[in-house]
Amino acid sequence: MQQLISPPARPSADPGSPESLAAVYAYPDQVNHGLPWLRANMVAGLDGGARLDGLSEGLSGDADKLIFGVLRALSDVVLVGAETVRAEGYRPARAPAAFAAARRAAGQAPAPVIAIVSRSLGLDLAAPLFTEPLVRTVVITTADSPAESRRAVAEVADVIVAGEGSVDLPAAVAALAGRGWTRLLTEGGPRLLGQLAAADLLDELCLSLAPLITAGDAPRIIHGAEMPDAQRMRLVSLIEQKGFLFTRYQRLHPDSAPSAT
Ligand SMILES: NC(=O)c1ccc[n+]([C@@H]2O[C@H](COP(=O)([O-])OP(=O)(O)OC[C@H]3O[C@@H](n4cnc5c(N)ncnc54)[C@H](OP(=O)(O)O)[C@@H]3O)[C@@H](O)[C@H]2O)c1
């Protein structure tokens, strides 16, 4: 694994070690002052597809899984759309041993909370995500979601109600930050990510580019929602391993000067 563009690191550090990757992907300081930072982590093929045979697994590789784990280990909460939970068979987040001390020192739970966005509440409540999480799973839903399902979900998860008709995502992010969870990570899927981007909530995109062409009709990683203007992003780190590129882009706000690089 080689870091092509990265923050200064000790020359002797192994670029693939959890410590090096934690330094590359450190959340900005604002998260220590109660301000949320929303990072997305997604993988795509070279032609932009966000899934292969219906899942992201076929696009992934060893280093992608390693970085996926590091990004989870740094986060307080993993925000995810219900369809990704259903399609990918989401399980509870693990407590990463290499990050146990750092998480304790930062006042974080041993593992990030999984927070699922769903209006239908069509979720498998007998799954380990609800029966065996290290930290109780959160479900973010609307005021008009099916009342009976909401009662059943509340037995096994914390329920946050934000908006009516569809989840009000700015309110949802504020509710998560209000619980002290400011290191936010979203793992999609594309439809949730589209809405987060359109609502101007996405601060950062960690995009893994897999050296594959898949064709077909897979959606792009950010899909569906319309945005009035394209959002400009700034590349802050780039890692390569076995032809995979691991990019980290941060939002360049309209009033920022264009990057010189
Ligand atoms: N390449 C990657 O990195 C990557 C990452 C993640 C997922 N994926 C792939 O993407 C696919 C799933 O993604 P997707 O885009 O179809 O779905 P998704 O964004 O994961 O989930 C969509 C679902 O989330 C809920 N939802 C989203 N926004 C909502 C809102 N504002 N209010 C209320 N509910 C809301 C709804 O759930 P209800 O239907 O329950 O109401 C909706 O049906 C899978 O094939 C997965 O493998 C790829």
Tab-separated table of C-alpha atoms and ligand atoms in Angstrom:
chain	number	residue	atom	x	y	z
A	1	MET	CA	0.000	0.000	0.000
A	2	GLN	CA	1.401	3.449	-0.863
A	3	GLN	CA	0.191	6.893	0.106
A	4	LEU	CA	0.393	9.106	-2.996
A	5	ILE	CA	-1.047	12.222	-1.390
A	6	SER	CA	-1.366	12.326	2.360
A	7	PRO	CA	-0.935	14.424	5.471
A	8	PRO	CA	2.667	14.423	6.772
A	9	ALA	CA	3.471	11.113	8.430
A	10	ARG	CA	6.527	9.572	10.048
A	11	PRO	CA	8.637	8.308	7.094
A	12	SER	CA	9.125	4.991	8.870
A	13	ALA	CA	5.413	4.385	9.463
A	14	ASP	CA	3.815	1.451	7.642
A	15	PRO	CA	1.202	3.193	5.425
A	16	GLY	CA	-1.161	0.243	5.841
A	17	SER	CA	-1.058	0.141	9.641
A	18	PRO	CA	-4.167	1.109	11.621
A	19	GLU	CA	-2.197	4.019	13.164
A	20	SER	CA	-1.193	5.428	9.752
A	21	LEU	CA	-4.670	5.037	8.332
A	22	ALA	CA	-6.207	6.601	11.447
A	23	ALA	CA	-3.925	9.617	10.921
A	24	VAL	CA	-4.839	9.889	7.230
A	25	TYR	CA	-8.571	9.672	7.991
A	26	ALA	CA	-8.682	11.651	11.258
A	27	TYR	CA	-11.903	13.620	11.706
A	28	PRO	CA	-11.411	17.400	11.832
A	29	ASP	CA	-11.189	19.032	15.229
A	30	GLN	CA	-14.703	20.488	15.044
A	31	VAL	CA	-16.109	17.106	16.117
A	32	ASN	CA	-14.608	17.718	19.548
A	33	HIS	CA	-16.651	20.907	19.836
A	34	GLY	CA	-20.096	19.467	19.231
A	35	LEU	CA	-20.192	20.129	15.478
A	36	PRO	CA	-20.992	17.106	13.302
A	37	TRP	CA	-18.865	16.036	10.355
A	38	LEU	CA	-20.497	13.697	7.859
A	39	ARG	CA	-18.196	11.442	5.891
A	40	ALA	CA	-19.374	8.952	3.278
A	41	ASN	CA	-17.484	5.783	2.443
A	42	MET	CA	-18.362	4.143	-0.857
A	43	VAL	CA	-16.793	1.848	-3.443
A	44	ALA	CA	-17.289	2.045	-7.215
A	45	GLY	CA	-15.946	0.334	-10.323
A	46	LEU	CA	-14.060	2.333	-12.954
A	47	ASP	CA	-17.262	2.886	-14.924
A	48	GLY	CA	-19.039	4.218	-11.846
A	49	GLY	CA	-21.220	1.266	-10.847
A	50	ALA	CA	-21.936	1.039	-7.118
A	51	ARG	CA	-22.666	-2.674	-7.079
A	52	LEU	CA	-21.847	-5.952	-8.787
A	53	ASP	CA	-24.449	-8.723	-8.805
A	54	GLY	CA	-26.582	-6.561	-6.505
A	55	LEU	CA	-23.936	-6.034	-3.814
A	56	SER	CA	-20.891	-3.857	-3.137
A	57	GLU	CA	-18.895	-6.946	-2.037
A	58	GLY	CA	-17.824	-7.800	-5.609
A	59	LEU	CA	-16.196	-4.362	-5.951
A	60	SER	CA	-14.278	-4.601	-2.691
A	61	GLY	CA	-10.846	-5.978	-1.853
A	62	ASP	CA	-8.520	-6.451	1.149
A	63	ALA	CA	-7.411	-2.827	1.448
A	64	ASP	CA	-10.961	-1.592	0.918
A	65	LYS	CA	-12.117	-3.774	3.798
A	66	LEU	CA	-9.215	-2.542	5.945
A	67	ILE	CA	-10.079	1.119	5.305
A	68	PHE	CA	-13.800	0.354	5.755
A	69	GLY	CA	-12.930	-0.986	9.225
A	70	VAL	CA	-10.724	1.989	10.093
A	71	LEU	CA	-13.429	4.461	9.065
A	72	ARG	CA	-15.933	2.624	11.239
A	73	ALA	CA	-13.432	2.495	14.092
A	74	LEU	CA	-13.040	6.278	13.979
A	75	SER	CA	-16.770	6.984	13.876
A	76	ASP	CA	-19.468	7.421	16.505
A	77	VAL	CA	-22.313	6.369	14.248
A	78	VAL	CA	-22.805	4.669	10.891
A	79	LEU	CA	-25.796	6.133	9.069
A	80	VAL	CA	-27.249	3.787	6.475
A	81	GLY	CA	-30.316	3.447	4.271
A	82	ALA	CA	-32.692	0.575	4.987
A	83	GLU	CA	-32.237	-0.938	1.525
A	84	THR	CA	-28.503	-1.324	2.101
A	85	VAL	CA	-29.220	-2.970	5.459
A	86	ARG	CA	-31.621	-5.392	3.747
A	87	ALA	CA	-29.483	-6.057	0.637
A	88	GLU	CA	-26.145	-6.395	2.412
A	89	GLY	CA	-27.486	-8.201	5.510
A	90	TYR	CA	-26.020	-5.640	7.905
A	91	ARG	CA	-24.629	-6.972	11.154
A	92	PRO	CA	-23.679	-5.080	14.329
A	93	ALA	CA	-20.437	-3.084	14.164
A	94	ARG	CA	-17.505	-4.789	15.884
A	95	ALA	CA	-15.351	-3.302	18.636
A	96	PRO	CA	-11.967	-2.858	16.933
A	97	ALA	CA	-9.238	-3.986	19.360
A	98	ALA	CA	-6.579	-1.744	17.779
A	99	PHE	CA	-8.765	1.276	18.474
A	100	ALA	CA	-10.095	0.345	21.920
A	101	ALA	CA	-7.817	2.723	23.861
A	102	ALA	CA	-8.301	5.611	21.431
A	103	ARG	CA	-12.076	5.186	21.505
A	104	ARG	CA	-12.105	5.111	25.306
A	105	ALA	CA	-9.927	8.235	25.449
A	106	ALA	CA	-12.249	10.027	23.026
A	107	GLY	CA	-15.280	9.072	25.136
A	108	GLN	CA	-16.631	6.793	22.397
A	109	ALA	CA	-18.534	3.537	22.878
A	110	PRO	CA	-16.536	0.378	22.043
A	111	ALA	CA	-18.203	0.237	18.616
A	112	PRO	CA	-20.132	2.728	16.484
A	113	VAL	CA	-23.906	2.800	16.585
A	114	ILE	CA	-25.645	1.659	13.412
A	115	ALA	CA	-28.388	4.199	12.574
A	116	ILE	CA	-30.838	3.051	9.894
A	117	VAL	CA	-33.003	5.454	7.898
A	118	SER	CA	-36.376	3.906	7.058
A	119	ARG	CA	-39.937	5.041	6.505
A	120	SER	CA	-41.469	1.600	5.899
A	121	LEU	CA	-39.764	0.042	8.949
A	122	GLY	CA	-39.543	-3.169	6.923
A	123	LEU	CA	-36.608	-4.435	8.959
A	124	ASP	CA	-35.765	-7.910	10.244
A	125	LEU	CA	-36.028	-7.317	13.987
A	126	ALA	CA	-34.851	-10.868	14.765
A	127	ALA	CA	-31.500	-10.173	13.095
A	128	PRO	CA	-28.300	-9.749	15.185
A	129	LEU	CA	-28.317	-6.035	14.319
A	130	PHE	CA	-31.230	-5.777	16.760
A	131	THR	CA	-30.694	-8.757	19.048
A	132	GLU	CA	-26.910	-8.654	19.608
A	133	PRO	CA	-25.500	-5.166	19.055
A	134	LEU	CA	-22.669	-3.953	21.278
A	135	VAL	CA	-24.429	-0.612	21.276
A	136	ARG	CA	-28.158	-0.351	20.695
A	137	THR	CA	-29.084	0.167	17.055
A	138	VAL	CA	-30.930	3.383	16.141
A	139	VAL	CA	-33.766	3.621	13.627
A	140	ILE	CA	-34.564	7.037	12.176
A	141	THR	CA	-38.064	7.264	10.789
A	142	THR	CA	-40.962	9.597	10.037
A	143	ALA	CA	-43.917	10.657	12.182
A	144	ASP	CA	-46.232	8.823	9.752
A	145	SER	CA	-44.373	5.502	9.613
A	146	PRO	CA	-46.565	2.476	10.479
A	147	ALA	CA	-47.371	2.873	14.196
A	148	GLU	CA	-47.424	-0.840	14.985
A	149	SER	CA	-44.051	-1.411	13.343
A	150	ARG	CA	-42.662	1.606	15.194
A	151	ARG	CA	-43.739	0.093	18.518
A	152	ALA	CA	-42.055	-3.200	17.587
A	153	VAL	CA	-38.868	-1.422	16.502
A	154	ALA	CA	-38.803	0.569	19.763
A	155	GLU	CA	-38.597	-2.748	21.689
A	156	VAL	CA	-35.207	-3.538	20.152
A	157	ALA	CA	-33.777	-0.190	19.004
A	158	ASP	CA	-33.785	3.510	19.805
A	159	VAL	CA	-36.206	5.332	17.538
A	160	ILE	CA	-35.642	8.884	16.314
A	161	VAL	CA	-38.571	10.555	14.569
A	162	ALA	CA	-37.532	13.270	12.129
A	163	GLY	CA	-39.993	14.683	9.623
A	164	GLU	CA	-43.176	13.439	7.977
A	165	GLY	CA	-43.494	11.685	4.620
A	166	SER	CA	-39.766	11.220	4.403
A	167	VAL	CA	-37.029	11.552	6.989
A	168	ASP	CA	-35.885	15.143	7.348
A	169	LEU	CA	-32.167	14.485	6.996
A	170	PRO	CA	-30.874	17.793	8.433
A	171	ALA	CA	-33.064	17.136	11.507
A	172	ALA	CA	-31.780	13.553	11.682
A	173	VAL	CA	-28.137	14.671	11.581
A	174	ALA	CA	-28.884	17.305	14.247
A	175	ALA	CA	-30.540	14.632	16.412
A	176	LEU	CA	-27.467	12.398	16.151
A	177	ALA	CA	-25.145	15.301	17.000
A	178	GLY	CA	-27.458	16.160	19.894
A	179	ARG	CA	-26.662	12.750	21.357
A	180	GLY	CA	-22.975	13.642	21.248
A	181	TRP	CA	-22.347	11.670	18.050
A	182	THR	CA	-20.452	14.121	15.886
A	183	ARG	CA	-18.150	11.725	14.014
A	184	LEU	CA	-20.696	10.643	11.450
A	185	LEU	CA	-20.040	8.035	8.786
A	186	THR	CA	-22.525	7.087	6.106
A	187	GLU	CA	-22.179	3.912	4.067
A	188	GLY	CA	-24.967	4.854	1.663
A	189	GLY	CA	-26.669	3.481	-0.209
A	190	PRO	CA	-26.772	5.639	-3.317
A	191	ARG	CA	-30.337	6.886	-2.759
A	192	LEU	CA	-29.674	7.988	0.839
A	193	LEU	CA	-26.381	9.539	-0.229
A	194	GLY	CA	-28.100	11.460	-3.036
A	195	GLN	CA	-30.437	13.075	-0.530
A	196	LEU	CA	-27.638	13.823	1.938
A	197	ALA	CA	-25.621	15.526	-0.804
A	198	ALA	CA	-28.631	17.451	-2.114
A	199	ALA	CA	-29.388	18.616	1.430
A	200	ASP	CA	-25.833	19.961	1.612
A	201	LEU	CA	-24.993	17.642	4.511
A	202	LEU	CA	-22.050	15.762	3.044
A	203	ASP	CA	-18.696	17.103	4.245
A	204	GLU	CA	-16.494	14.365	2.885
A	205	LEU	CA	-16.454	11.477	0.437
A	206	CYS	CA	-14.069	8.553	0.819
A	207	LEU	CA	-14.390	6.821	-2.525
A	208	SER	CA	-12.638	3.540	-3.230
A	209	LEU	CA	-12.125	3.032	-6.936
A	210	ALA	CA	-11.912	-0.653	-7.824
A	211	PRO	CA	-9.905	-1.619	-10.944
A	212	LEU	CA	-12.948	-3.199	-12.583
A	213	ILE	CA	-15.329	-2.401	-15.410
A	214	THR	CA	-18.757	-3.821	-14.733
A	215	ALA	CA	-21.139	-2.215	-17.299
A	216	GLY	CA	-24.772	-3.128	-16.618
A	217	ASP	CA	-27.272	-0.781	-15.029
A	218	ALA	CA	-25.891	-0.427	-11.502
A	219	PRO	CA	-26.566	2.995	-9.997
A	220	ARG	CA	-23.754	5.431	-9.324
A	221	ILE	CA	-22.663	5.827	-5.706
A	222	ILE	CA	-24.726	9.010	-5.339
A	223	HIS	CA	-28.009	8.633	-7.095
A	224	GLY	CA	-31.442	10.058	-7.621
A	225	ALA	CA	-31.758	13.401	-5.868
A	226	GLU	CA	-31.432	16.616	-7.895
A	227	MET	CA	-28.912	19.250	-6.799
A	228	PRO	CA	-29.223	22.884	-7.902
A	229	ASP	CA	-25.451	23.165	-8.408
A	230	ALA	CA	-22.591	20.693	-8.594
A	231	GLN	CA	-20.631	20.572	-5.351
A	232	ARG	CA	-16.902	21.104	-5.693
A	233	MET	CA	-14.618	18.809	-3.727
A	234	ARG	CA	-10.941	18.953	-2.789
A	235	LEU	CA	-8.677	15.878	-2.801
A	236	VAL	CA	-7.007	15.527	0.607
A	237	SER	CA	-5.531	12.050	0.417
A	238	LEU	CA	-4.939	9.296	-2.090
A	239	ILE	CA	-3.778	5.769	-1.346
A	240	GLU	CA	-3.044	3.025	-3.861
A	241	GLN	CA	-2.974	-0.714	-3.353
A	242	LYS	CA	-3.033	-3.375	-6.080
A	243	GLY	CA	-4.638	-0.982	-8.577
A	244	PHE	CA	-7.330	0.170	-6.125
A	245	LEU	CA	-7.359	3.913	-5.431
A	246	PHE	CA	-8.612	5.139	-2.071
A	247	THR	CA	-9.556	8.772	-2.356
A	248	ARG	CA	-10.586	11.185	0.349
A	249	TYR	CA	-12.340	14.329	-0.850
A	250	GLN	CA	-13.659	17.150	1.292
A	251	ARG	CA	-16.315	19.666	0.425
A	252	LEU	CA	-15.051	22.936	-0.986
A	253	HIS	CA	-17.653	25.505	0.013
A	254	PRO	CA	-18.699	28.081	-2.619
A	255	ASP	CA	-16.939	30.916	-0.793
A	256	SER	CA	-13.611	28.981	-0.610
A	257	ALA	CA	-10.859	29.788	-3.097
A	258	PRO	CA	-10.172	26.981	-5.624
A	259	SER	CA	-7.366	24.687	-4.514
A	260	ALA	CA	-3.968	25.362	-6.083
A	261	THR	CA	-3.333	21.635	-6.583
B	1	LIG	N1	-20.865	0.701	-3.606
B	1	LIG	C1	-21.098	0.990	-2.364
B	1	LIG	O1	-20.214	1.510	-1.666
B	1	LIG	C2	-22.447	0.703	-1.776
B	1	LIG	C3	-22.732	1.152	-0.489
B	1	LIG	C4	-23.996	0.905	0.028
B	1	LIG	C5	-24.929	0.216	-0.716
B	1	LIG	N2	-24.618	-0.215	-1.951
B	1	LIG	C6	-25.614	-0.941	-2.748
B	1	LIG	O2	-26.704	-0.054	-2.978
B	1	LIG	C7	-27.933	-0.764	-2.949
B	1	LIG	C8	-28.859	-0.152	-1.912
B	1	LIG	O3	-28.856	1.237	-2.020
B	1	LIG	P1	-30.158	2.084	-2.410
B	1	LIG	O4	-29.671	3.385	-2.911
B	1	LIG	O5	-31.053	1.266	-3.290
B	1	LIG	O6	-30.902	2.235	-1.037
B	1	LIG	P2	-30.471	2.903	0.356
B	1	LIG	O7	-30.131	4.339	0.140
B	1	LIG	O8	-29.534	2.046	1.090
B	1	LIG	O9	-31.848	2.780	1.130
B	1	LIG	C9	-33.021	3.361	0.616
B	1	LIG	C10	-34.061	3.157	1.687
B	1	LIG	O10	-33.697	3.943	2.823
B	1	LIG	C11	-34.827	4.555	3.368
B	1	LIG	N3	-34.736	5.983	3.121
B	1	LIG	C12	-33.772	6.643	2.405
B	1	LIG	N4	-33.991	7.952	2.480
B	1	LIG	C13	-35.084	8.131	3.234
B	1	LIG	C14	-35.804	9.261	3.690
B	1	LIG	N5	-35.410	10.520	3.390
B	1	LIG	N6	-36.889	9.060	4.469
B	1	LIG	C15	-37.281	7.828	4.803
B	1	LIG	N7	-36.637	6.705	4.430
B	1	LIG	C16	-35.553	6.876	3.648
B	1	LIG	C17	-36.024	3.947	2.666
B	1	LIG	O11	-36.258	2.761	3.412
B	1	LIG	P3	-37.682	2.044	3.548
B	1	LIG	O12	-37.898	1.421	2.203
B	1	LIG	O13	-37.480	1.048	4.641
B	1	LIG	O14	-38.680	3.110	3.879
B	1	LIG	C18	-35.450	3.644	1.297
B	1	LIG	O15	-36.161	2.633	0.607
B	1	LIG	C19	-27.580	-2.198	-2.635
B	1	LIG	O16	-27.498	-2.896	-3.859
B	1	LIG	C20	-26.225	-2.101	-2.007
B	1	LIG	O17	-25.492	-3.278	-2.219
B	1	LIG	C21	-23.403	0.026	-2.507
